[in-house]
Structures are given as structure tokens and as C-alpha cells.
XYZ file of C-alpha atoms in Angstrom:
609
model
C -155.095 -10.104 101.067
C -156.876 -12.199 98.354
C -154.140 -14.630 98.058
C -154.285 -15.084 101.897
C -158.099 -15.554 101.857
C -158.099 -18.126 99.333
C -155.140 -19.958 101.113
C -157.207 -19.991 104.482
C -160.222 -21.244 102.632
C -158.289 -24.097 101.084
C -156.530 -24.924 104.205
C -159.898 -24.620 106.083
C -161.411 -27.158 103.706
C -158.345 -29.548 104.073
C -158.520 -29.528 107.894
C -162.258 -30.087 107.700
C -161.955 -33.167 105.718
C -159.385 -34.459 108.104
C -161.440 -33.975 111.104
C -164.634 -35.484 109.139
C -162.970 -38.925 108.483
C -159.917 -40.899 109.374
C -158.456 -39.228 106.367
C -155.526 -40.000 103.927
C -153.134 -38.331 106.469
C -154.278 -40.331 109.489
C -154.249 -43.630 107.432
C -150.716 -43.017 106.139
C -149.155 -42.516 109.633
C -151.173 -43.963 112.454
C -153.005 -47.325 112.653
C -154.685 -46.713 116.153
C -154.909 -44.289 118.910
C -154.525 -45.132 122.624
C -155.249 -42.273 125.262
C -153.987 -41.769 128.859
C -155.018 -38.665 130.506
C -157.721 -36.503 132.489
C -160.852 -34.623 131.918
C -159.461 -33.129 128.784
C -159.289 -36.376 127.249
C -162.001 -38.603 128.977
C -164.725 -39.908 126.485
C -166.995 -40.979 129.096
C -164.997 -43.474 131.424
C -165.571 -41.726 134.744
C -169.224 -41.082 133.872
C -169.394 -44.812 133.320
C -167.769 -45.870 136.754
C -169.911 -43.656 138.598
C -173.108 -44.652 137.280
C -173.770 -41.592 135.176
C -173.305 -39.144 138.021
C -170.119 -37.524 136.993
C -170.353 -35.246 135.307
C -173.901 -34.550 135.266
C -175.391 -35.089 131.761
C -177.130 -33.263 130.542
C -175.664 -30.278 130.654
C -172.328 -32.073 129.912
C -172.378 -34.010 126.721
C -172.727 -37.944 127.280
C -170.214 -38.050 130.257
C -167.626 -35.625 128.587
C -166.579 -32.608 130.790
C -167.638 -30.478 127.904
C -170.747 -29.869 125.881
C -169.561 -32.147 122.914
C -166.685 -34.462 122.173
C -163.276 -34.106 123.642
C -160.210 -33.245 121.188
C -158.974 -36.941 121.287
C -162.249 -38.070 119.844
C -161.633 -35.430 116.755
C -158.377 -37.213 115.565
C -159.726 -39.540 113.281
C -159.829 -42.626 115.407
C -163.053 -44.171 117.093
C -161.347 -45.148 120.523
C -163.236 -47.514 122.806
C -163.775 -46.637 126.539
C -161.794 -48.677 128.735
C -164.653 -48.556 131.385
C -166.947 -50.079 128.678
C -164.520 -53.287 128.335
C -163.013 -52.025 124.874
C -160.344 -54.454 123.631
C -156.789 -53.279 124.120
C -155.951 -54.447 120.774
C -157.962 -51.351 118.968
C -158.060 -47.859 119.593
C -159.006 -47.297 123.405
C -159.112 -44.611 125.620
C -158.083 -44.961 129.595
C -158.509 -41.190 130.398
C -160.575 -40.275 133.713
C -161.713 -36.952 134.691
C -160.222 -35.965 137.802
C -157.133 -38.117 137.254
C -153.718 -37.312 138.835
C -150.404 -38.187 137.127
C -149.690 -40.999 139.670
C -151.042 -44.182 140.999
C -154.067 -42.855 142.801
C -156.764 -45.227 142.684
C -159.968 -43.280 142.482
C -160.248 -42.072 139.822
C -157.445 -43.969 138.277
C -154.228 -42.003 137.841
C -152.384 -41.950 134.753
C -149.716 -44.146 135.829
C -152.133 -46.510 137.034
C -154.027 -46.215 133.556
C -150.769 -47.405 131.983
C -150.365 -50.148 134.347
C -154.024 -51.156 133.810
C -153.510 -51.322 130.000
C -150.427 -53.221 130.287
C -151.953 -55.695 132.771
C -154.655 -56.299 130.197
C -152.180 -57.465 127.553
C -151.918 -54.018 126.059
C -148.753 -53.638 123.821
C -147.511 -50.654 121.738
C -146.448 -50.954 118.041
C -144.526 -48.571 115.537
C -147.709 -47.239 113.846
C -149.327 -46.575 117.139
C -150.434 -42.930 118.055
C -150.382 -42.399 121.923
C -151.983 -39.330 123.499
C -150.719 -38.258 126.971
C -152.085 -35.163 128.808
C -152.237 -34.602 132.333
C -150.799 -32.763 135.403
C -153.630 -30.106 135.833
C -155.177 -32.050 138.694
C -151.997 -32.346 140.887
C -152.183 -28.651 140.642
C -155.619 -27.841 141.134
C -155.507 -30.372 144.441
C -152.513 -28.918 146.057
C -153.361 -25.213 145.045
C -155.953 -24.147 148.100
C -153.483 -25.197 150.701
C -150.379 -23.676 149.183
C -152.441 -20.342 148.499
C -153.190 -19.957 152.124
C -149.621 -19.744 153.003
C -148.126 -17.004 150.601
C -144.768 -17.248 152.072
C -144.193 -20.985 150.843
C -146.831 -21.000 147.941
C -144.284 -21.001 145.158
C -142.010 -23.565 146.796
C -145.034 -25.929 147.386
C -146.382 -25.732 144.073
C -143.038 -25.841 142.330
C -142.492 -29.115 143.890
C -145.985 -30.431 142.970
C -145.586 -29.331 139.600
C -142.231 -30.895 139.021
C -143.132 -34.078 140.290
C -146.244 -34.061 138.086
C -143.979 -33.421 135.071
C -141.713 -36.288 136.346
C -144.664 -38.912 136.256
C -145.653 -37.775 132.776
C -141.906 -38.164 131.570
C -142.067 -41.697 133.345
C -145.079 -42.660 131.431
C -143.760 -41.373 128.215
C -140.435 -43.225 128.794
C -142.367 -46.638 129.497
C -144.576 -46.255 126.467
C -141.631 -45.420 124.320
C -139.628 -48.593 125.591
C -142.793 -50.638 124.715
C -142.233 -49.637 121.148
C -144.729 -47.131 120.390
C -144.107 -45.105 117.210
C -145.472 -41.759 118.113
C -146.397 -40.149 121.633
C -148.342 -36.868 121.491
C -147.605 -35.277 124.958
C -149.564 -32.064 125.712
C -148.563 -29.468 128.249
C -150.877 -27.161 130.133
C -152.297 -24.089 128.662
C -152.023 -20.870 130.622
C -154.184 -21.780 133.945
C -154.045 -18.272 135.361
C -156.495 -16.883 132.730
C -158.902 -19.793 133.068
C -162.521 -18.609 134.643
C -161.503 -20.590 137.809
C -158.272 -18.917 138.602
C -159.077 -15.476 136.857
C -162.132 -14.888 139.089
C -162.120 -11.734 141.227
C -162.540 -13.847 144.468
C -159.431 -15.527 143.833
C -157.495 -12.203 143.059
C -154.279 -11.360 140.999
C -152.065 -13.241 143.262
C -154.015 -16.678 142.811
C -153.964 -16.166 139.007
C -150.182 -15.490 139.294
C -149.733 -18.591 141.318
C -151.614 -20.629 138.877
C -149.428 -19.444 135.857
C -146.275 -20.127 138.007
C -147.564 -23.646 138.551
C -148.297 -24.236 135.092
C -145.108 -22.870 133.594
C -142.964 -24.741 136.133
C -144.572 -27.957 134.939
C -144.317 -26.939 131.306
C -140.473 -26.318 131.575
C -139.833 -29.418 133.532
C -141.806 -31.419 131.177
C -139.889 -30.056 128.095
C -136.548 -30.787 129.780
C -137.416 -34.339 130.653
C -139.035 -35.199 127.320
C -136.129 -33.762 125.441
C -133.645 -36.283 127.603
C -136.153 -38.974 126.961
C -136.489 -38.495 123.317
C -132.603 -38.725 122.809
C -132.675 -41.827 124.781
C -135.491 -43.439 122.856
C -134.637 -42.653 119.058
C -136.997 -45.246 117.881
C -140.004 -43.235 119.139
C -141.328 -39.786 117.976
C -142.045 -37.804 121.162
C -144.064 -34.762 119.974
C -144.657 -32.035 122.506
C -148.061 -30.051 121.782
C -147.705 -26.753 123.244
C -150.989 -25.471 124.504
C -149.514 -22.912 126.528
C -148.253 -20.862 123.611
C -151.441 -20.680 122.000
C -153.129 -19.461 125.168
C -152.340 -15.717 124.830
C -152.884 -15.331 121.141
C -156.325 -17.001 121.497
C -157.250 -14.916 124.461
C -156.244 -11.781 122.698
C -158.224 -11.998 119.311
C -160.916 -14.613 119.866
C -162.870 -13.405 117.098
C -160.481 -14.689 114.513
C -161.371 -17.993 116.015
C -165.101 -17.612 115.892
C -165.347 -17.085 119.572
C -166.578 -13.868 121.493
C -166.003 -14.992 125.159
C -162.774 -16.372 126.333
C -163.015 -15.039 130.052
C -166.214 -16.650 131.383
C -167.954 -20.023 131.694
C -170.743 -20.860 129.577
C -172.039 -23.035 132.116
C -171.865 -21.711 135.357
C -173.387 -24.413 137.644
C -176.980 -23.560 137.297
C -177.516 -22.124 133.635
C -176.251 -22.724 130.159
C -175.222 -19.763 128.050
C -177.310 -19.337 124.930
C -174.357 -19.659 122.306
C -171.863 -22.082 123.748
C -169.942 -22.333 120.390
C -169.106 -18.744 120.945
C -167.407 -19.492 124.332
C -163.852 -20.835 125.112
C -164.678 -22.468 128.508
C -167.588 -24.619 129.313
C -166.908 -24.505 132.798
C -164.232 -23.031 135.013
C -161.308 -24.972 133.410
C -162.821 -27.317 130.808
C -162.995 -26.132 127.006
C -166.337 -26.023 125.089
C -166.852 -28.300 122.007
C -165.742 -25.474 119.936
C -162.469 -25.021 122.376
C -162.048 -28.702 121.757
C -162.199 -28.641 118.064
C -159.419 -25.812 118.184
C -157.221 -28.111 119.908
C -157.859 -30.914 117.496
C -156.714 -28.777 114.695
C -153.541 -27.723 116.728
C -152.804 -31.182 117.221
C -153.008 -31.849 113.473
C -150.234 -29.176 112.881
C -148.454 -31.201 115.286
C -148.978 -34.664 114.198
C -148.714 -34.139 110.341
C -145.526 -31.835 110.408
C -143.476 -34.179 108.078
C -146.289 -34.170 105.334
C -147.263 -30.753 105.947
C -143.978 -29.092 105.965
C -142.844 -31.050 102.844
C -144.633 -28.269 100.860
C -141.328 -26.475 101.562
C -139.996 -28.523 98.606
C -141.313 -26.004 96.145
C -138.991 -23.250 97.499
C -135.953 -24.991 96.143
C -137.915 -26.381 92.930
C -138.726 -22.765 92.023
C -134.786 -21.614 92.276
C -133.736 -24.894 90.657
C -136.182 -24.039 87.758
C -134.901 -20.313 87.449
C -131.399 -21.519 87.172
C -132.452 -24.065 84.381
C -134.121 -21.157 82.485
C -130.930 -18.822 82.553
C -128.777 -21.524 81.346
C -131.091 -22.119 78.421
C -131.364 -18.415 77.748
C -127.545 -18.294 77.656
C -127.382 -21.060 75.204
C -130.210 -19.350 73.046
C -127.800 -16.511 72.394
C -125.728 -18.712 70.319
C -128.278 -20.948 68.767
C -129.450 -19.107 66.106
C -128.783 -19.928 62.173
C -127.592 -16.329 61.325
C -123.905 -15.691 61.130
C -122.026 -14.107 63.786
C -120.799 -10.546 63.106
C -117.638 -9.364 64.926
C -117.959 -6.816 67.435
C -119.436 -6.172 70.875
C -122.965 -5.754 71.780
C -125.371 -5.143 74.823
C -128.590 -6.641 75.296
C -131.310 -5.275 77.508
C -134.261 -7.873 78.131
C -137.249 -8.397 80.431
C -138.774 -11.870 81.322
C -141.899 -13.086 82.486
C -142.720 -16.718 83.488
C -145.600 -18.930 85.031
C -145.296 -22.420 86.370
C -148.389 -24.713 87.417
C -147.548 -27.705 89.505
C -149.923 -30.628 90.174
C -150.445 -32.146 93.696
C -147.772 -34.756 94.214
C -148.704 -36.740 97.545
C -148.657 -34.640 100.664
C -147.520 -31.721 98.476
C -150.390 -29.370 97.256
C -150.655 -28.008 93.818
C -148.852 -24.860 93.431
C -148.479 -21.741 90.953
C -145.615 -19.321 90.752
C -145.644 -16.231 88.575
C -142.521 -13.946 88.108
C -140.786 -11.535 86.096
C -137.179 -10.316 85.762
C -134.661 -8.022 83.985
C -131.360 -9.008 82.375
C -128.428 -7.283 80.960
C -125.827 -9.098 78.721
C -122.652 -8.081 77.120
C -121.765 -10.309 74.212
C -118.482 -10.273 72.170
C -117.763 -11.985 68.722
C -114.009 -12.506 68.150
C -114.485 -14.186 64.763
C -117.203 -15.914 62.812
C -116.224 -19.052 64.604
C -115.558 -17.704 68.363
C -118.010 -15.796 70.612
C -118.365 -15.312 74.403
C -120.537 -13.360 76.498
C -121.890 -12.495 80.096
C -124.997 -11.463 81.637
C -126.356 -10.441 84.868
C -130.132 -11.022 85.888
C -132.503 -10.105 88.551
C -135.750 -12.576 88.907
C -138.591 -12.317 91.220
C -141.114 -15.074 91.672
C -144.428 -15.017 93.772
C -145.373 -18.399 94.600
C -148.797 -19.942 95.807
C -148.226 -23.489 97.329
C -150.923 -24.821 98.997
C -150.827 -23.345 102.718
C -147.555 -22.081 102.066
C -146.807 -18.993 100.143
C -143.598 -17.175 99.404
C -141.526 -15.002 97.312
C -138.125 -15.857 95.380
C -135.684 -13.104 94.669
C -132.869 -14.201 92.629
C -129.668 -12.395 91.628
C -127.935 -14.349 88.854
C -124.655 -14.140 86.814
C -123.795 -16.244 83.774
C -121.264 -16.487 81.359
C -120.935 -18.497 77.906
C -118.841 -19.408 75.114
C -119.402 -20.690 71.704
C -117.707 -21.766 68.590
C -118.705 -22.711 65.014
C -117.186 -24.656 62.196
C -119.274 -24.681 59.106
C -122.769 -25.923 59.773
C -121.555 -27.269 63.211
C -121.855 -25.389 66.398
C -120.974 -26.111 70.142
C -121.519 -23.777 73.079
C -121.165 -23.976 76.812
C -122.680 -22.003 79.553
C -122.046 -21.694 83.277
C -123.895 -19.578 86.078
C -124.868 -18.890 89.674
C -127.470 -17.368 91.594
C -128.075 -16.047 94.951
C -131.644 -16.963 95.936
C -133.495 -15.214 98.806
C -136.582 -16.714 100.088
C -138.699 -13.824 101.537
C -142.235 -13.354 103.000
C -142.685 -17.156 103.710
C -146.002 -17.757 105.021
C -147.845 -21.009 106.163
C -151.397 -20.962 107.005
C -151.418 -23.754 109.928
C -153.936 -26.190 110.729
C -155.185 -23.776 113.297
C -156.212 -21.313 110.536
C -155.919 -18.256 110.721
C -152.937 -18.523 112.586
C -150.183 -17.804 109.914
C -146.471 -18.553 110.626
C -143.798 -16.786 108.872
C -140.003 -17.250 107.915
C -137.326 -16.250 105.639
C -134.233 -17.972 104.226
C -131.677 -18.050 101.527
C -129.561 -20.258 99.479
C -127.871 -20.301 96.198
C -127.533 -22.156 92.796
C -125.127 -23.216 90.332
C -125.362 -24.916 87.051
C -123.676 -25.703 83.654
C -124.920 -26.531 80.154
C -123.304 -27.858 77.107
C -125.153 -27.806 73.633
C -124.204 -29.069 70.250
C -125.872 -29.441 66.799
C -125.782 -28.852 63.052
C -127.786 -26.845 60.520
C -129.050 -28.024 57.288
C -130.356 -25.538 54.644
C -133.403 -26.894 53.262
C -134.254 -23.945 50.799
C -135.709 -21.121 52.544
C -136.073 -22.991 55.839
C -132.944 -24.125 57.934
C -133.231 -27.211 60.298
C -130.852 -27.916 63.213
C -131.097 -31.159 65.277
C -129.271 -30.683 68.457
C -128.622 -32.169 71.854
C -127.585 -30.471 75.259
C -126.671 -31.742 78.608
C -126.909 -29.758 81.714
C -126.498 -30.049 85.596
C -127.977 -27.832 88.288
C -127.477 -27.749 91.878
C -129.670 -25.576 94.435
C -129.084 -25.329 97.969
C -131.764 -23.997 100.389
C -130.527 -23.006 103.817
C -132.652 -24.322 106.829
C -134.724 -22.127 108.798
C -137.527 -22.142 111.557
C -140.947 -20.726 111.412
C -142.318 -18.302 114.074
C -145.805 -18.430 115.174
C -148.135 -19.819 117.868
C -148.935 -23.254 116.280
C -146.237 -25.962 115.710
C -142.996 -24.076 114.585
C -141.590 -26.059 111.715
C -138.031 -26.345 111.418
C -136.654 -27.023 107.866
C -133.379 -28.676 107.404
C -130.900 -27.553 104.850
C -131.659 -29.186 101.375
C -129.965 -29.471 98.100
C -131.517 -30.453 94.812
C -128.998 -31.589 92.369
C -129.563 -33.477 89.004
C -128.234 -33.765 85.592
C -130.612 -34.040 82.577
C -130.158 -34.715 78.780
C -132.254 -32.865 75.885
C -132.711 -33.335 72.222
C -134.547 -31.158 70.119
C -135.141 -30.034 66.430
C -135.176 -26.381 65.587
C -136.648 -24.671 62.240
C -135.715 -21.260 61.410
C -136.601 -19.066 58.281
C -137.130 -15.265 57.331
C -135.215 -12.679 55.439
C -133.338 -9.802 55.626
C -134.070 -7.777 58.656
C -136.414 -10.490 60.049
C -136.252 -14.092 61.198
C -138.530 -16.522 62.902
C -137.906 -19.839 64.731
C -139.736 -22.872 66.261
C -138.278 -25.665 68.304
C -139.546 -28.843 69.946
C -137.671 -31.493 71.892
C -137.783 -33.593 75.076
C -135.808 -33.171 78.290
C -135.305 -35.906 81.005
C -133.108 -36.550 84.196
C -130.503 -39.270 84.009
C -128.798 -38.611 87.574
C -130.526 -37.231 90.483
C -129.127 -36.750 93.915
C -131.389 -34.376 95.536
C -132.054 -34.504 99.232
C -135.388 -35.575 100.835
C -137.347 -32.896 102.649
C -136.468 -32.656 106.200
C -138.889 -31.129 108.859
C -138.926 -30.965 112.639
C -140.469 -28.711 115.055
C -138.479 -25.929 116.683
C -137.783 -26.328 120.576
C -139.575 -29.605 120.669
C -138.327 -32.999 121.266
C -139.979 -34.261 117.943
C -137.406 -35.804 115.454
C -136.824 -34.597 112.170
C -138.834 -36.419 109.548
C -137.936 -37.106 105.939
C -140.237 -37.070 102.920
C -138.726 -37.850 99.295
C -140.208 -35.657 96.826
C -141.166 -36.513 93.181
C -139.653 -34.177 90.412
C -142.639 -32.222 89.119
C -141.275 -32.378 85.693
C -139.708 -35.696 85.136
C -139.488 -36.343 81.438
C -140.883 -33.141 79.754
C -141.641 -32.031 76.326
C -140.021 -28.587 75.314
C -141.546 -25.986 72.778
C -139.707 -22.705 71.693
C -140.762 -19.946 69.147
C -139.725 -16.521 68.622
C -139.051 -13.796 66.148
C -136.186 -11.337 65.584
C -136.204 -7.993 63.590
C -133.986 -5.241 62.901
C -135.211 -2.041 64.395
C -132.714 0.792 63.952
C -129.129 -0.027 64.565
C -130.463 -2.869 67.042
C -132.039 -6.063 66.960
C -135.597 -6.789 68.681
C -136.193 -10.082 69.831
C -139.220 -11.666 71.091
C -139.395 -15.276 72.265
C -141.280 -18.076 74.138
C -140.056 -21.351 75.841
C -142.723 -23.962 77.075
C -141.816 -27.007 79.285
C -144.536 -29.554 79.879
C -143.845 -32.237 82.277
C -145.355 -35.183 84.152
C -146.789 -32.823 86.987
C -145.740 -29.585 85.890
C -145.955 -27.017 82.962
C -143.846 -23.920 82.606
C -143.914 -20.967 80.386
C -141.239 -18.275 80.095
C -141.636 -15.382 77.636
C -139.092 -12.554 76.968
C -138.340 -9.329 75.021
C -134.866 -7.935 74.412
C -133.182 -5.284 72.576
C -129.566 -5.675 71.408
C -127.477 -2.648 70.366
C -123.846 -2.616 68.945
C -121.229 -0.874 71.141
C -118.769 -0.315 68.042
């Protein structure tokens, strides 16, 4: 629970920073914002053209259909009003309260808004973000007559909703054809639970008809946009799902800082005492607090490529563990003492920790782990040795807004040879990696998404060196090369915000290493220290690919910097005879460009013959 609370706090601070300014994430992806829509997006256009009469301000806030800024004003852009003559070359808002999706003249319908924008010379560019939200007014206007004829009500409203969804799709297709880079299309929330339709005077049948109308619109919209996205691969069409968040928000409003999600704060005569605790300002429009929630949800959708890149830490954790086990296999044959013929069994415990710095969109992370290892080692002669081991490891990883556990089941085999002072050894191994309890605190904290996946890792290591007796202390310069490949299978999150879908990913690289080891001690007791340097000389790792499940949004790829890069190595340990066996205690540290790792172990080796 404490880990969860820390993660929520960190995510909340990040979201607050994004909302307060244009922010790094906004600046990286989008240059400007263009808005087409109705009252949920109107930043004062209807108010301006009606001479300040619609909506009445106050109590409405400066011409918004709420008591504060609407969500499109919270996305990090200062969009000018169309009605105020804002230039079409910058961020601009064409939304009008009461707008339908068609060419209706007053207030200007959404297809008319787009035509007016293009008629004024407005164009779209690859770095533009375009917001499109509408359809509710088509339903609202047709609803009274349809509800008065129950026998045909669903058929009537189905036709209205489907036609509205077709209008939205036409708008999106036109914008995409014009070259817009990203279009955020928002569907309708659950209409039946809004104060307007949930009121007792309308009754359950009216609420059900409102829900039917909204879901019909949403289903048609998703189907249409999926086809349009396939035909317009140059534009990223993202569908923000307000409907999906409606029930979780209504079921537990306290999690979002609200106390009333069923009534209107402004009833037409009086304003409630605590507007920020209400979801609805009037019968259908959100309060300023509600719009802040929508803007945070939009962040989860708009920046899924950057936010989802955090999943890179999953594969990096398994990759590092595979490197550790190959190092440990080499260590079995790296000491100065002579090999004694016979078979031995080793029981060991491992603890480790890794701290990784932030890298671009990837937040800093920390991993803490433990494990157990059983090895069987056989020395054929003083110059030939081989062995095998089985290892279980568990890592608990905190990585910004994403947390997960990695359980690794590994098998390694090794062989070594000696000739005089020279030695050569090789190790190979494989692991099954299970990523459990994956959680991501979404931008709409405290909504947390969950998931799980698995994968595997394989690797090989070759090490060679020579020993020099310096009189009491022996020195060994040595070199090694290693190759590791880690696969992480793709998976999709589950949850109420943007459900990220992660693509399969492979991390694969080869590294070279040089080091110098010093070893000393006497009968029954030895010690060693070692220092070196490791760097990658061949890397073919995949970029991180992230999409949104059940969404027309395309998969976005982010290249990820290796957290270690060139890294310094430090190692130390002692061995002591205890009874018929040998007790070993060791430490290995790796200090890289953006990460440090520490692995400690203790083992006890006993002869079997």
C-alpha cells in the first residue's frame, strides 16, 4: 500500500505539472490545438455571438457551459476563439454550445465549423492536435418526440445517433485528408445517469432510452473511425472513451474528490455551496472539477506512446538478471585455487538492487530482488570442469507510474579448462520470465490499470585469462564477451482509462568486458577483489511499441536508451572452509551511465564423494 501511495503521489505531481504549463510532453508532440465541438469544448464562442446572453454569466463562468474552464483549455494550449477573430494559423477553438454535428446554421454545426475554418484558409499539419467532440445535441433535440412514441422510440433514436456518428466520421476523415497529425475524438458519456435523464420526472424508460442512444452512437463511431484510421495511416486517430469511465466515477466518487455525482450544482436558481465536490454543473454539463478529470483522462490517451515507454523497464530487468546468472556461472571457474577432482553441490542465496535514472520519457526506477540457486559441479581433472545450476529469482520493481514483479526460473550450464596459468570458460543459460502484478497508475489517478505477461531470456558468455603469482597475491587480467537476448510478450492492460496495448519486444545485445582480479589468502581462507569495464558493441533491441486496446489509435514506437551503456565493474568476496564444505560470500557492482546495480550472494558448497 505504501508503494502504491508513493506512486500515486508522483503521478499526481506529474499530471499537475502537465496541466499547469504547455509542458515537455505537449511541446514534444503537438505544436497547436484546433477544436471543433459543442458546449463541452466551447470556450466562449456562443457567448460572444449572442451578446453575452448564452450562457448567463455569472453563474456560468465567462461564457463557458460550466463554472470554470472546459477540458480543451486544460490541454496545455491557449486556443483563441473563432468568434473573436483568432487567426487560423495558431491554436483556435470553433466549438459552439448547442452545436449539432451537421451544417445547422445557428449555432454553427460541427461540419459547418470545419467548413468555416477551411474557408478562412485554415489548414492542418503533421504536428497539429485536433479535438472533435459532439453528437449529444442531435440526441437531445430528437429525444422528446421519440420518447413520446415508445413503440418507435429506439428505432428513431438509433437513426439519429447513427447519423450523428457518421457526421463525426466525415469530419475526422476530412481533417485527416488535410494532413492533421493527431485527432482526439471523444465519444459520449453515459447519458442515462446525467441529472437531466436520471430525474424522476423522466423515469427509468427515459434513462434507458438515453443510454441506448448514447451507446448506439458510440458503437457506430468506433466502427466508423476504425475504418477511417485504416484508410488514413498518416493520421493518428485516438478515441477517448468517456463512456467507459462513467460508471467507475459514479460508483466511487470519493476517489476523485467528489461527493455528488447525481445532482446539478446549479439548479437554475441557486448554486450549490461546494461546486468542486459536484460532477455536474447543470443537467448535462460537468463542473470545472469534472472538466479537470476529463483533461487528465485526455492526457492518458494523448501521450500513450511516451507514458507506455515505461514498460521498457520490464525487459531490462529480465535482461540484467540473465547477465547476472552468466556472470555467476563464470565466477564458479574464475578463482586461483586449484581444481580438485570430484562432484560438489552448492546451495546459494542472492539479493540484488538496481537504481535507474530517468531517461527521456522513462521515469527513474528501482528494483529489489532475491533468489535461490542450486548448482552441481564436477571436476574431471585439474584441467577440465563442468556444471549446471537451477535458479529462482524474484524482483520487485517500482518504475514511475508502473510497478511490477518479475519471477525468473533459470537453468545454466558451464564448462571450463585450464592449462598452466591460463584458463578459458564458457557458460550458456536460459530463463522463463513471468511479469506479475503489473500496475500502472494512470493520468486519471487513482485509476490503476493492471496486466500480466511472460517471456524468456537466453544468453552465452565466454571468458579467458591468465594468472600471475606476485608473491602472496595473484593477479589475473581477463576478458569476456557475452550475448543476451530477452523476449517480452505483448499484452494489454485492463482498466477504465486508456488501456495500453504493448507490443512484443526483444532486447538483444553483445558486450565486451575487461577486468583485473587480485586474490590472496592462505589455507582455509581466500579473498579477492576485481575491477573492470563492460560496454555493448552490438545492439539490435526493439523500440517500445504501444497502442490502445480496442481503439483506432496506431501503435507508436519509442527508442529506449540502454540504462547501463559503458559501465564500471567492481567485485569482491571471501571463501572459507567450514567443516567439509566451503562458505562463500561475494558482491558484484555495476555502475553505468544511467544505472547502478548491486548483487550480493552467499553460498555453501559440499562435496558429494
